[in-house]
Coordinates of C-alpha atoms and ligand atoms in Angstrom, one line a residue:
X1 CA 0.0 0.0 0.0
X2 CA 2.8 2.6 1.2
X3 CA 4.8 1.3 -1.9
X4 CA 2.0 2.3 -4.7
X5 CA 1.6 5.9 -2.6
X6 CA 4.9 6.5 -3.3
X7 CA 4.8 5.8 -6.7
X8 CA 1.9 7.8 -6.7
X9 CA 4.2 10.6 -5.4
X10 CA 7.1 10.2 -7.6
X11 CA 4.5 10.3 -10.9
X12 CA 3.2 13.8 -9.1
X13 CA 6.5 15.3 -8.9
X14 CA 7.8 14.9 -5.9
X15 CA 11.2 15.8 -4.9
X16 CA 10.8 19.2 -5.9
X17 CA 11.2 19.2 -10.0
X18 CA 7.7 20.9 -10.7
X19 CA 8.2 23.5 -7.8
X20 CA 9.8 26.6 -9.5
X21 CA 6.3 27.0 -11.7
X22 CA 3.6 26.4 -9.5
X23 CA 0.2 26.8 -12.0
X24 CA -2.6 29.1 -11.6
X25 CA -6.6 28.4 -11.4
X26 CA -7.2 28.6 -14.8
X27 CA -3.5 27.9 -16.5
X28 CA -2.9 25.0 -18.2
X29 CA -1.8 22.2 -15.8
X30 CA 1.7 22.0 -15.3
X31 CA 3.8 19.2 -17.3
X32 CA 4.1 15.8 -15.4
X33 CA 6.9 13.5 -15.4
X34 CA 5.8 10.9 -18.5
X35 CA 5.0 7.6 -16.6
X36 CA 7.1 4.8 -17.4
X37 CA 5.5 3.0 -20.9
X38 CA 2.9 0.6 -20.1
X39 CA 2.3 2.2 -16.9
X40 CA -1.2 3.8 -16.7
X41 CA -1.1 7.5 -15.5
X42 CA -2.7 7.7 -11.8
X43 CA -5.2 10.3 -11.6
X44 CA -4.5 13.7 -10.5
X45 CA -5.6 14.1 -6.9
X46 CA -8.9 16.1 -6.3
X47 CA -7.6 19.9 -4.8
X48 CA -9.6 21.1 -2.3
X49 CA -13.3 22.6 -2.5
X50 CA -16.4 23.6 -0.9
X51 CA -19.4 21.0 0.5
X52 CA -17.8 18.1 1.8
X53 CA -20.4 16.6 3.8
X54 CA -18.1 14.2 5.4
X55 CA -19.4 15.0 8.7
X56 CA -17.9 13.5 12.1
X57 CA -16.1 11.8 10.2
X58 CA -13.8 14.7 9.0
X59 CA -13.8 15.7 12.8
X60 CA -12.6 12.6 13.9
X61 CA -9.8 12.5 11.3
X62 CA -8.8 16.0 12.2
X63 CA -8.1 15.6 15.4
X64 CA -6.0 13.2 14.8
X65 CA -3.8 15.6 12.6
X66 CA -3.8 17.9 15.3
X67 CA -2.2 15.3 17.8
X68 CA 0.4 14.9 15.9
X69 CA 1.1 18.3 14.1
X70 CA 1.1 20.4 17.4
X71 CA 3.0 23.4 15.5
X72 CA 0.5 23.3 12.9
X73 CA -2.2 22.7 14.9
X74 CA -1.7 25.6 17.0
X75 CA -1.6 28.3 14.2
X76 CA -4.7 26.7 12.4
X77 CA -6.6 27.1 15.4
X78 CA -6.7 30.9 16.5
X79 CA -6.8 31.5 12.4
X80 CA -9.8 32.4 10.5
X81 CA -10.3 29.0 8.8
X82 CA -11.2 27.6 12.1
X83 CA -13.4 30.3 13.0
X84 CA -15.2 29.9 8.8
X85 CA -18.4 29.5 10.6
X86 CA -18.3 30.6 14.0
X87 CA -16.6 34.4 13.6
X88 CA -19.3 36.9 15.0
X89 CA -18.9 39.1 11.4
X90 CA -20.2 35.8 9.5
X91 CA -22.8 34.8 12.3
X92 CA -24.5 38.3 11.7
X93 CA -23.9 38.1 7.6
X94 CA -25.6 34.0 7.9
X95 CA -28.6 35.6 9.8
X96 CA -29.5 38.1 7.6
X97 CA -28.8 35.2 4.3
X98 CA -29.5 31.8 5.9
X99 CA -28.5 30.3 2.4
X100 CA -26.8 26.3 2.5
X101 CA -24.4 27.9 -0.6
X102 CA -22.9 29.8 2.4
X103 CA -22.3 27.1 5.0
X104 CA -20.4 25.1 1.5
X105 CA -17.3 27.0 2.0
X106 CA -18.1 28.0 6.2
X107 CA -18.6 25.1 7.1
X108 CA -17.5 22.8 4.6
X109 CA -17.2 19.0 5.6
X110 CA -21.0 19.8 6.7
X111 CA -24.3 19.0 4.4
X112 CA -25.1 22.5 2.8
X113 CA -28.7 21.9 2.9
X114 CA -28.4 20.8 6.8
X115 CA -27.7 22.5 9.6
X116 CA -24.3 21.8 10.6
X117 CA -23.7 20.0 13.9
X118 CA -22.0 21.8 16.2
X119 CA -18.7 20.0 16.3
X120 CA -18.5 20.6 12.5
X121 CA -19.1 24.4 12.5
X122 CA -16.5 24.5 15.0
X123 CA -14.0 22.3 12.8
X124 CA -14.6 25.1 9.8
X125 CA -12.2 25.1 6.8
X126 CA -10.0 21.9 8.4
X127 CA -6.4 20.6 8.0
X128 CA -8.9 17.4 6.4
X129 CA -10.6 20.2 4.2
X130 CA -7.2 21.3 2.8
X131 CA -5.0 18.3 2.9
X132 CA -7.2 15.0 2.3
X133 CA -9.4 15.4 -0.6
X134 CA -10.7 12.2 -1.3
X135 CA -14.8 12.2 -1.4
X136 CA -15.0 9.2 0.7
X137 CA -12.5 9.2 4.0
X138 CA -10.8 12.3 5.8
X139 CA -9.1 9.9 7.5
X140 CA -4.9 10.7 6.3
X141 CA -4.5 6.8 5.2
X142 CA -6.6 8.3 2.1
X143 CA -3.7 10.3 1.2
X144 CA -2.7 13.3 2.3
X145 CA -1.9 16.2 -0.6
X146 CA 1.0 18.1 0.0
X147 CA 3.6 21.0 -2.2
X148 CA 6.4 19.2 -3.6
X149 CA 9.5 19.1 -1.4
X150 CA 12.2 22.2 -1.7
X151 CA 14.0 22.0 0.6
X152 CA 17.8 20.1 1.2
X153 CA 17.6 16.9 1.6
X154 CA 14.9 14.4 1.6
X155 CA 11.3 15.0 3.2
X156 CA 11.0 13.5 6.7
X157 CA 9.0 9.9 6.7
X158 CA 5.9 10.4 7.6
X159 CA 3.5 7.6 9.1
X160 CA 0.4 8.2 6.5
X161 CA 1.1 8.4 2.5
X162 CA 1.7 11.8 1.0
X163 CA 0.8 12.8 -2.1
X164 CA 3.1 15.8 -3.8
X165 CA 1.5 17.9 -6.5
X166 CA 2.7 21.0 -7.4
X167 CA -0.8 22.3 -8.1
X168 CA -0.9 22.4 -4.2
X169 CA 1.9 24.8 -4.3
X170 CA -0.2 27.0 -6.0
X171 CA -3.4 29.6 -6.2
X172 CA -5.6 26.5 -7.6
X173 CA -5.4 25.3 -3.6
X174 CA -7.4 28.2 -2.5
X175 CA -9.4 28.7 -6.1
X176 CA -12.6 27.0 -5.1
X177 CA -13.4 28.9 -2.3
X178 CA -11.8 32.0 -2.8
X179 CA -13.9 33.2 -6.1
X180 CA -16.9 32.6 -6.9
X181 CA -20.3 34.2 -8.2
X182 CA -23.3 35.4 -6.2
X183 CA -25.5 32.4 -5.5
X184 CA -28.3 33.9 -7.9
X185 CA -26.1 33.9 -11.3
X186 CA -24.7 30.9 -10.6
X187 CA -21.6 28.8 -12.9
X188 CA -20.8 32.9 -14.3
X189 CA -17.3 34.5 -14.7
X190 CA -18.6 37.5 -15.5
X191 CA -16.9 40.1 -13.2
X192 CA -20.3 41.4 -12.2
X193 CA -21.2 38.5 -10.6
X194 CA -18.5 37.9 -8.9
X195 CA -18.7 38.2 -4.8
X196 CA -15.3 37.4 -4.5
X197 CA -12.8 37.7 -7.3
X198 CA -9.5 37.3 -5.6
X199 CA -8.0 34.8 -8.2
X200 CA -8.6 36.9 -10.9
X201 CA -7.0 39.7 -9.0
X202 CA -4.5 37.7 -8.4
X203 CA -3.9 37.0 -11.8
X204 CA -3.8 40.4 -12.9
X205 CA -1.5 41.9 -10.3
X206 CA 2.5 42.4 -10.3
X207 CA 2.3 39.0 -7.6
X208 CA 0.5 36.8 -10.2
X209 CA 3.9 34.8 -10.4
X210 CA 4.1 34.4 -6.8
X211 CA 1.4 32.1 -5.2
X212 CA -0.9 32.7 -2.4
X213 CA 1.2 30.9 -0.2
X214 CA 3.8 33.0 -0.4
X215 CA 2.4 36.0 1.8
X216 CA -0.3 33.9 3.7
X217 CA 1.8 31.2 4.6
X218 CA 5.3 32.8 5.2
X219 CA 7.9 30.0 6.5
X220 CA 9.4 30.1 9.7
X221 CA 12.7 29.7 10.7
X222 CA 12.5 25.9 10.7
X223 CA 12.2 26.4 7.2
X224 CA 7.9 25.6 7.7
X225 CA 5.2 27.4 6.6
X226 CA 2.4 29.5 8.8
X227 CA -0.7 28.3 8.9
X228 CA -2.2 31.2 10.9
X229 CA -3.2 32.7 7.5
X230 CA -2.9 36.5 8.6
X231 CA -5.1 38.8 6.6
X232 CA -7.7 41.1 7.7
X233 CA -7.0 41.4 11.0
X234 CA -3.6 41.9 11.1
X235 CA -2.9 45.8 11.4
X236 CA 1.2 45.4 10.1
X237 CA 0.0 43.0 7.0
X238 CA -2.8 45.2 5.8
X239 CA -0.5 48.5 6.2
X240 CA 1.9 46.5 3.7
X241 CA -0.2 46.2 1.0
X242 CA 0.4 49.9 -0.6
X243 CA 2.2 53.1 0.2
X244 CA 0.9 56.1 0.5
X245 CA 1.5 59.8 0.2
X246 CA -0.1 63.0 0.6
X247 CA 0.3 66.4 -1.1
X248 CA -1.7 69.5 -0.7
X249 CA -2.8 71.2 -4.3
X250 CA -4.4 74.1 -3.5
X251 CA -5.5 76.5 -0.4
X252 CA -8.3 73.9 0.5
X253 CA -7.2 70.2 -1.3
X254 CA -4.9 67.8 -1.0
X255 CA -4.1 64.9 -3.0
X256 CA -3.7 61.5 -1.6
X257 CA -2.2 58.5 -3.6
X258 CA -2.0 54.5 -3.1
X259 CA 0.9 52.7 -5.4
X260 CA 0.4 48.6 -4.9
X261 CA 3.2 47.6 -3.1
X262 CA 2.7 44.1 -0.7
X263 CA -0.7 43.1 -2.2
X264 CA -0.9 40.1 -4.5
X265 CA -4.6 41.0 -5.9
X266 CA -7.0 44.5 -5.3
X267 CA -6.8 46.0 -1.6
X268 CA -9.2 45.5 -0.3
X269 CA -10.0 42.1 -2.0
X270 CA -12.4 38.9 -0.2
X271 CA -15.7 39.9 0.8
X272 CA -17.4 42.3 -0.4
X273 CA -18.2 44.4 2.3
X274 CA -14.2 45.7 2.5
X275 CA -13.3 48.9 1.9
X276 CA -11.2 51.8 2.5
X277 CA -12.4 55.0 3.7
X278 CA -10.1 58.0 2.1
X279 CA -10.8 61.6 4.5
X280 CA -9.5 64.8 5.4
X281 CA -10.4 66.9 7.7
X282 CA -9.5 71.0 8.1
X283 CA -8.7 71.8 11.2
X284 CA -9.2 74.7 13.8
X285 CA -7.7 75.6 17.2
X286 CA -7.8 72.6 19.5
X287 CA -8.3 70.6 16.4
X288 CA -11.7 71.8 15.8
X289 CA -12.9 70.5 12.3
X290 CA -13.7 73.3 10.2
X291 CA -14.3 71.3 6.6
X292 CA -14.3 67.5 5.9
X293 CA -14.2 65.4 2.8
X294 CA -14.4 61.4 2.5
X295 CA -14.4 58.6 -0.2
X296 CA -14.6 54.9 -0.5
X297 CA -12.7 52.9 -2.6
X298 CA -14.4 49.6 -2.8
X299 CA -16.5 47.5 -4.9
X300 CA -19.6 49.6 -5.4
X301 CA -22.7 48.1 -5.5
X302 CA -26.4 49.0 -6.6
X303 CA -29.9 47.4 -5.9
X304 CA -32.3 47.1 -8.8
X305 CA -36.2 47.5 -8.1
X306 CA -37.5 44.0 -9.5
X307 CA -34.1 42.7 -9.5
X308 CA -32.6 39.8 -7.4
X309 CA -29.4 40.1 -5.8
X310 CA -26.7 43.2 -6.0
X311 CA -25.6 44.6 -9.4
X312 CA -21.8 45.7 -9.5
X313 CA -22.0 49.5 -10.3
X314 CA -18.1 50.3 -10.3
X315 CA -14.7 49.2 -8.3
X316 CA -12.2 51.8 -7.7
X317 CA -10.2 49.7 -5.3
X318 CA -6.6 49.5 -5.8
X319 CA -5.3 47.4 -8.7
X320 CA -2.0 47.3 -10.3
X321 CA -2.0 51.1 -10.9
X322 CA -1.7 53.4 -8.4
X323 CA -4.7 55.1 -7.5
X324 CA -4.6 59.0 -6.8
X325 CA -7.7 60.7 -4.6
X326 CA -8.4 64.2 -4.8
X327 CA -10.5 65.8 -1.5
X328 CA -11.2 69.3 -1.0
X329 CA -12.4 70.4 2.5
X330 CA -13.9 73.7 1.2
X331 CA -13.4 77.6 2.3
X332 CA -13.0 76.9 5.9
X333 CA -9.7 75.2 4.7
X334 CA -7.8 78.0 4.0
X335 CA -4.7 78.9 6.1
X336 CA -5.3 75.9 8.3
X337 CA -3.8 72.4 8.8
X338 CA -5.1 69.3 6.7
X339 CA -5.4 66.1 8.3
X340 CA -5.7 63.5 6.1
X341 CA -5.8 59.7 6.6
X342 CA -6.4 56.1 5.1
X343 CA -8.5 53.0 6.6
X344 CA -9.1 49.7 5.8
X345 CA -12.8 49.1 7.1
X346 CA -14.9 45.8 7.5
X347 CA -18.5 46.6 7.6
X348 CA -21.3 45.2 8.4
X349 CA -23.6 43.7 5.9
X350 CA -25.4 46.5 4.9
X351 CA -29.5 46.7 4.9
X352 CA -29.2 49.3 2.0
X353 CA -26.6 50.8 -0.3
X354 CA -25.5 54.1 1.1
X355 CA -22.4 53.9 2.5
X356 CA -21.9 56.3 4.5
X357 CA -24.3 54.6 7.0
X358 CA -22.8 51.2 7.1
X359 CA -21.7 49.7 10.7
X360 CA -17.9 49.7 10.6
X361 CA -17.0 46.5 12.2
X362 CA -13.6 47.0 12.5
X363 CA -11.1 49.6 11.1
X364 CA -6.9 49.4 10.8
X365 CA -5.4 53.3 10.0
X366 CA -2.9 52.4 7.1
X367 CA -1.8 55.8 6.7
X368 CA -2.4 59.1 8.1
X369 CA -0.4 62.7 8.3
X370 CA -0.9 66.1 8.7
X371 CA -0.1 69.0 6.0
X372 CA 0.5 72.6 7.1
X373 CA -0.9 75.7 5.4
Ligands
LIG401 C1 0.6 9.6 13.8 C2 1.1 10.9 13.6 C3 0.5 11.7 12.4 C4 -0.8 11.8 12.0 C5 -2.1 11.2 12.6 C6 -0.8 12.7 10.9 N1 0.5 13.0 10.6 FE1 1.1 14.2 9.0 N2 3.0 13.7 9.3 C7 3.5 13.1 10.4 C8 4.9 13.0 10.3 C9 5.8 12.5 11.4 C10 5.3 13.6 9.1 C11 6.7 13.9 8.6 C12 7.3 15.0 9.3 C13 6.6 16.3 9.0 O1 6.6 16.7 7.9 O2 6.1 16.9 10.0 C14 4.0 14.0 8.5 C15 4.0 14.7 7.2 C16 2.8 15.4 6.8 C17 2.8 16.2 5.7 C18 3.9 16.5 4.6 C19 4.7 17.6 5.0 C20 5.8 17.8 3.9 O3 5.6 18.6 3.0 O4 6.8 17.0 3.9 C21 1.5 16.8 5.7 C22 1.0 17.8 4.6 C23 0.8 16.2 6.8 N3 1.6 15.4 7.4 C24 -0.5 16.5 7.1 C25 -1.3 15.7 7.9 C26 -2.7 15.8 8.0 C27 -3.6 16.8 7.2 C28 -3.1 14.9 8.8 C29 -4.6 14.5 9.2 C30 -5.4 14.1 8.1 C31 -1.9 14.2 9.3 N4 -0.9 14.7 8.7 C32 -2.0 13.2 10.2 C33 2.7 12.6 11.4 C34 1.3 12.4 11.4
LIG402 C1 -6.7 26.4 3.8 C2 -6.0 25.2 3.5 C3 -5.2 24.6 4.6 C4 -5.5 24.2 5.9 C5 -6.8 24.5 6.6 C6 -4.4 23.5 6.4 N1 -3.4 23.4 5.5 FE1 -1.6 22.5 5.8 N2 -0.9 23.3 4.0 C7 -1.7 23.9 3.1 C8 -0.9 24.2 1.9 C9 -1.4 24.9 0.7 C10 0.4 23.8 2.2 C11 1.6 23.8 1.3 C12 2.2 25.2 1.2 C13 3.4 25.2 0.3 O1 4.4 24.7 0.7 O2 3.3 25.8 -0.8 C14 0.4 23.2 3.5 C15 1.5 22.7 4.2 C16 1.4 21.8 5.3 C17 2.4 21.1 5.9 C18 3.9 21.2 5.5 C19 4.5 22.4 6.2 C20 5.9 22.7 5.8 O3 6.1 23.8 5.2 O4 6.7 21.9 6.1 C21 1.9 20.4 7.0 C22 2.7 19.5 7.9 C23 0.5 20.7 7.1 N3 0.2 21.6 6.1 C24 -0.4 20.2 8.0 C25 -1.6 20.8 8.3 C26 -2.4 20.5 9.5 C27 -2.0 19.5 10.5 C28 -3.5 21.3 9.4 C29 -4.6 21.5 10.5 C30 -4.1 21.7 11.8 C31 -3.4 22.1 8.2 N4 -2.3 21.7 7.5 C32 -4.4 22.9 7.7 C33 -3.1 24.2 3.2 C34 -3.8 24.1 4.4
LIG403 C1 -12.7 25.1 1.7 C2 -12.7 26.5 1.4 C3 -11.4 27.2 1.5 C4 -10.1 26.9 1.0 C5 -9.8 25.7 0.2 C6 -9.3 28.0 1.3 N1 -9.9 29.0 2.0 FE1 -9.2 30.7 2.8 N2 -11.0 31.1 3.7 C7 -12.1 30.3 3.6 C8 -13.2 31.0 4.3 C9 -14.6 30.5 4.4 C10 -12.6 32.1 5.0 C11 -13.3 33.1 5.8 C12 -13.3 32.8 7.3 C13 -14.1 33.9 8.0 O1 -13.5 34.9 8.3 O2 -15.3 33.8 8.2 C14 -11.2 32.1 4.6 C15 -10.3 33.0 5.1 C16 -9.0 33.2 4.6 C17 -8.1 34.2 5.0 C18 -8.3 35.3 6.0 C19 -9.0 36.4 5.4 C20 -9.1 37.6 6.3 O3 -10.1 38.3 6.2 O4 -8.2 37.8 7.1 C21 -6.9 34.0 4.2 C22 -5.7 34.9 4.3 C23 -7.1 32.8 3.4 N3 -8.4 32.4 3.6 C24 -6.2 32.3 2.5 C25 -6.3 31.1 1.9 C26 -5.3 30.5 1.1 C27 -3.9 31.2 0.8 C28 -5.7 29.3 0.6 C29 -5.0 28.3 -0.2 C30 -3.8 27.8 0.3 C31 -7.1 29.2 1.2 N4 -7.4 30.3 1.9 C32 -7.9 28.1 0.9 C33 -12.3 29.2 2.8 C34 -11.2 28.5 2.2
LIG404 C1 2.3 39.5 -2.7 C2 1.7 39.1 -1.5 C3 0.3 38.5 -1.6 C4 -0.1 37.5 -2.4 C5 0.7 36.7 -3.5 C6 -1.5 37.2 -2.1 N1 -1.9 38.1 -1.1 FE1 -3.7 38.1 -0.1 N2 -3.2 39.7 1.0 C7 -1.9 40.3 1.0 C8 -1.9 41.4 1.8 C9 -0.8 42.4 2.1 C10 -3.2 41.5 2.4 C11 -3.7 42.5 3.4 C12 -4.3 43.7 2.6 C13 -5.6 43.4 2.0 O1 -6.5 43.3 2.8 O2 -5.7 43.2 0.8 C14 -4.0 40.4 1.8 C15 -5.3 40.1 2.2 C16 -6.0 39.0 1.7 C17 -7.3 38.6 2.2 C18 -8.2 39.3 3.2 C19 -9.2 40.1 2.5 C20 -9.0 41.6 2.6 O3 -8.6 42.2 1.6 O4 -9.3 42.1 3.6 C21 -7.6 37.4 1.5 C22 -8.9 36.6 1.7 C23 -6.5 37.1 0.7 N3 -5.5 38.0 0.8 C24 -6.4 35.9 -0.1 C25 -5.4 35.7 -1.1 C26 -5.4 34.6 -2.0 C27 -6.6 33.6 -2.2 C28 -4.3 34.7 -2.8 C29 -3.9 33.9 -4.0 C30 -4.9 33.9 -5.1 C31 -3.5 35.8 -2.2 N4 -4.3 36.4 -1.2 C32 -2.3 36.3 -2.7 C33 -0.8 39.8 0.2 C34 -0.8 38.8 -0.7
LIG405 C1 -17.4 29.7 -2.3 C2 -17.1 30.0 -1.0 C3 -17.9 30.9 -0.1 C4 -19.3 31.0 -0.1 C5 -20.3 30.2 -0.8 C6 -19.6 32.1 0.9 N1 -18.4 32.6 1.4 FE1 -18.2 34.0 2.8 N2 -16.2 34.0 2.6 C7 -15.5 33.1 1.8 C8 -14.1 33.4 1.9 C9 -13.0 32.7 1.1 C10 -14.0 34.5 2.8 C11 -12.7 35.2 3.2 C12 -12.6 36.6 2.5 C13 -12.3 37.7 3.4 O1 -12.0 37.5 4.6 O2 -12.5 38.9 2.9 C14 -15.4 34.8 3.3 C15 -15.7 35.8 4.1 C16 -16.9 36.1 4.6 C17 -17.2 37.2 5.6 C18 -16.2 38.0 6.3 C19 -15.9 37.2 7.6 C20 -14.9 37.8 8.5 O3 -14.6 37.1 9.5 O4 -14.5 39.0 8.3 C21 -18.6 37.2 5.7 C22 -19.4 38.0 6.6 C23 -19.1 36.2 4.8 N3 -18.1 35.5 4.1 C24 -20.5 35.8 4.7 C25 -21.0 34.9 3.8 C26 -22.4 34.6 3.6 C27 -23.5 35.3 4.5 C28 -22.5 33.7 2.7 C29 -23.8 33.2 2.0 C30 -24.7 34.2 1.5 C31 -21.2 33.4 2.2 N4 -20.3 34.1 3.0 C32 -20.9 32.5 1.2 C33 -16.0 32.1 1.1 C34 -17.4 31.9 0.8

């Protein structure tokens, strides 16, 4: 049994060969070592993807990766794939949109159309989710996928069989979950329809080369990658995405600019209530504010009487381009200090579309500064 999963491994590229070009979601698959004539060609493994349904089952197996991966385990579990379907922000979203397409990718090893039991909302996206793909066990004697192996020497033996594929090493091991369309327009590509579009980002962006891994799963000084998946709460890893700068333009305006610099797709990308919240303010003695002007960059959406679902208006997030913002504070601005500043928001689902009254659930200050007269 070990002996055909490592032939399995060896067919898949193990050892490292197919590691320098990790594919994309939607490249061509990368070329595989020719099997040996008369050999037939194992199939690829399956990569991960939403609606499991495998129940206790995936719970049971988990906790068994955990007992042995302590390091691992550790990160996984204060990161937001553990908490898919039991952070408060998704809880309020699920409330207002009790839909079984969400609890596919929230909860995934549950039945969409079921509620999930408790112990599998609290497993969320697992180590099972990500690592063993096959439709009928989580448990790791199925096979557990893995990138191939770069570094020195050979890979550690490991007491279940591991399946290399350099797919894994790559954006197409977060593709299912990590874009997809509204529920109501369904199997589109269509940008419009997209509520999260991250891979196309992605492949758009001055990062498409390098894969998501890269700045979500940074290694460590053993040489092994994070699996606390830092994102959106993270104050020093959002602030990383661009630079910014500020210049006043007139008596009463100023000029504030966002060049790409850490982010491997649009920032803010994921869900689609992100934004960033652009303002300055004219200020007084004691820092009274005399004038004030805001915008937000985000993906803007409109609701259409008669019309199911959101329709995507405009997005003036931050691609590859840099992305200048002019304000102007008004009369009151004249001969005073500007204070300008930059915020990544997460807010609430909104009941409407203005957006100046959404509930900001939380807020990290990328940038701020004041300009004299
Ligand atoms: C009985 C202990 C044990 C269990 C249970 C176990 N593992 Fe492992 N696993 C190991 C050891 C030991 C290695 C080799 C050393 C290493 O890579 O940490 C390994 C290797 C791996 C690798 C390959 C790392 C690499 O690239 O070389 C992955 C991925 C992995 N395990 C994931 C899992 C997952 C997911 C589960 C649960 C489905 C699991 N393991 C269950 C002990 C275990
Ligand atoms: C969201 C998907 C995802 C989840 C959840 C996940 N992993 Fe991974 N894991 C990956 C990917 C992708 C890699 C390979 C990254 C690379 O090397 O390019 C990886 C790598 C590993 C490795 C090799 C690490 C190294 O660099 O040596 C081990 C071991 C591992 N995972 C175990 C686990 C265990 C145990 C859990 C649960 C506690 C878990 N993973 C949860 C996606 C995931
Ligand atoms: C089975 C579905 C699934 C897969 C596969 C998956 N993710 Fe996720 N991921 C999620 C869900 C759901 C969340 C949202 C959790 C929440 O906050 O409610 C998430 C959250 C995240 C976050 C945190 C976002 C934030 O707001 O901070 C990062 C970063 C992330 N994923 C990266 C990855 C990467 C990189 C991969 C591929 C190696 C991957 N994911 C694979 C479902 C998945
Ligand atoms: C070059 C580095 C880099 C690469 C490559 C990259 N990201 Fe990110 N990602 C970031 C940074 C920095 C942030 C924080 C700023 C932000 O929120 O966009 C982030 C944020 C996120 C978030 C949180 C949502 C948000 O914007 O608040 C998700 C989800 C995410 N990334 C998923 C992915 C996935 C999936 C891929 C691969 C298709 C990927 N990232 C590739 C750097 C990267
Ligand atoms: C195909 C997979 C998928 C489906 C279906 C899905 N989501 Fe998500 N969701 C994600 C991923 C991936 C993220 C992480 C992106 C980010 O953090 O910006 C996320 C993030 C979120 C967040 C932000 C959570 C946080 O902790 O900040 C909310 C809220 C949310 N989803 C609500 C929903 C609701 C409600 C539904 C059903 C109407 C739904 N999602 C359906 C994959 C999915």
């Amino acid at each position: 049994m070990l002996g055909a999963w490592l032939l399995v491994g060896l067919l898949l590229g193990s050892g490292g060969a197919c590691a320098a070009a990790p594919d994309r979601a939607g490249a061509p698959p990368a070329p595989q070592a020719a099997a040996a004539p008369g050999a037939a060609r194992p199939p690829r493994p399956a990569l991960p993807t939403p609606a499991r349904g495998r129940l206790g089952a995936a719970v049971a197996a988990n906790r068994a990766c955990e007992g042995c991966h302590d390091e691992v385990a550790r990160e996984w579990r204060a990161s937001l794939h553990r908490s898919a379907d039991t952070e408060p922000a998704y809880r309020r979203a699920f409330a207002i949109e009790p839909m079984p397409f969400c609890r596919g990718c929230h909860a995934p090893e549950a039945v969409p159309a079921e509620p999930e039991p408790e112990a599998v909302g609290a497993l969320g996206v697992g180590c099972v989710t990500c690592h063993v793909t096959a439709a009928s066990s989580a448990d790791a004697s199925a096979g557990v996928l893995a990138a191939p192996w770069t570094r020195p020497g050979p890979p550690p033996a490991a007491p279940h069989p591991v399946v290399r594929d350099a797919r894994f090493a790559g954006a197409a091991a977060c593709a299912s979950c990590h874009e997809f369309p509204f529920p109501t327009a369904r199997g589109s590509r269509r940008p419009e329809h997209l509520m999260q579009s991250t891979l196309t980002e992605h492949r758009r962006s001055p990062a498409a080369d390098r894969p998501c891994a890269d700045c979500h799963m940074p290694a460590g000084a053993a040489g092994r990658r994070s699996h606390a998946f830092v994102g959106s709460r993270d104050p020093a890893f959002v602030r990383s995405a661009v630079s910014v700068s500020a210049r006043r333009t007139s008596a009463t305006a100023v000029e504030i600019t966002l060049a790409p610099a850490n982010a491997g797709h649009a920032f803010p990308t994921g869900d689609l209530f992100r934004r960033l919240e652009i303002s300055a303010e004219a200020l007084g003695p004691d820092d009274m504010v005399l004038g004030q002007a805001d915008r937000f960059l985000t993906r803007h959406f409109a609701i259409r009487p008669g019309q199911i679902g959101r329709h995507l208006t405009a997005d003036d997030r931050v691609h590859a381009a840099p992305v200048t913002v002019a304000l102007e504070v008004g009369p009151a601005g004249e001969g005073r200090e500007i204070a300008w500043r930059v915020a990544y928001q997460r807010v609430a689902h909104p009941g409407g579309v203005d957006e100046r009254d959404a509930v900001v659930e939380g807020e990290i200050t990328v940038a701020s500064g004041r300009l004299a007269p």
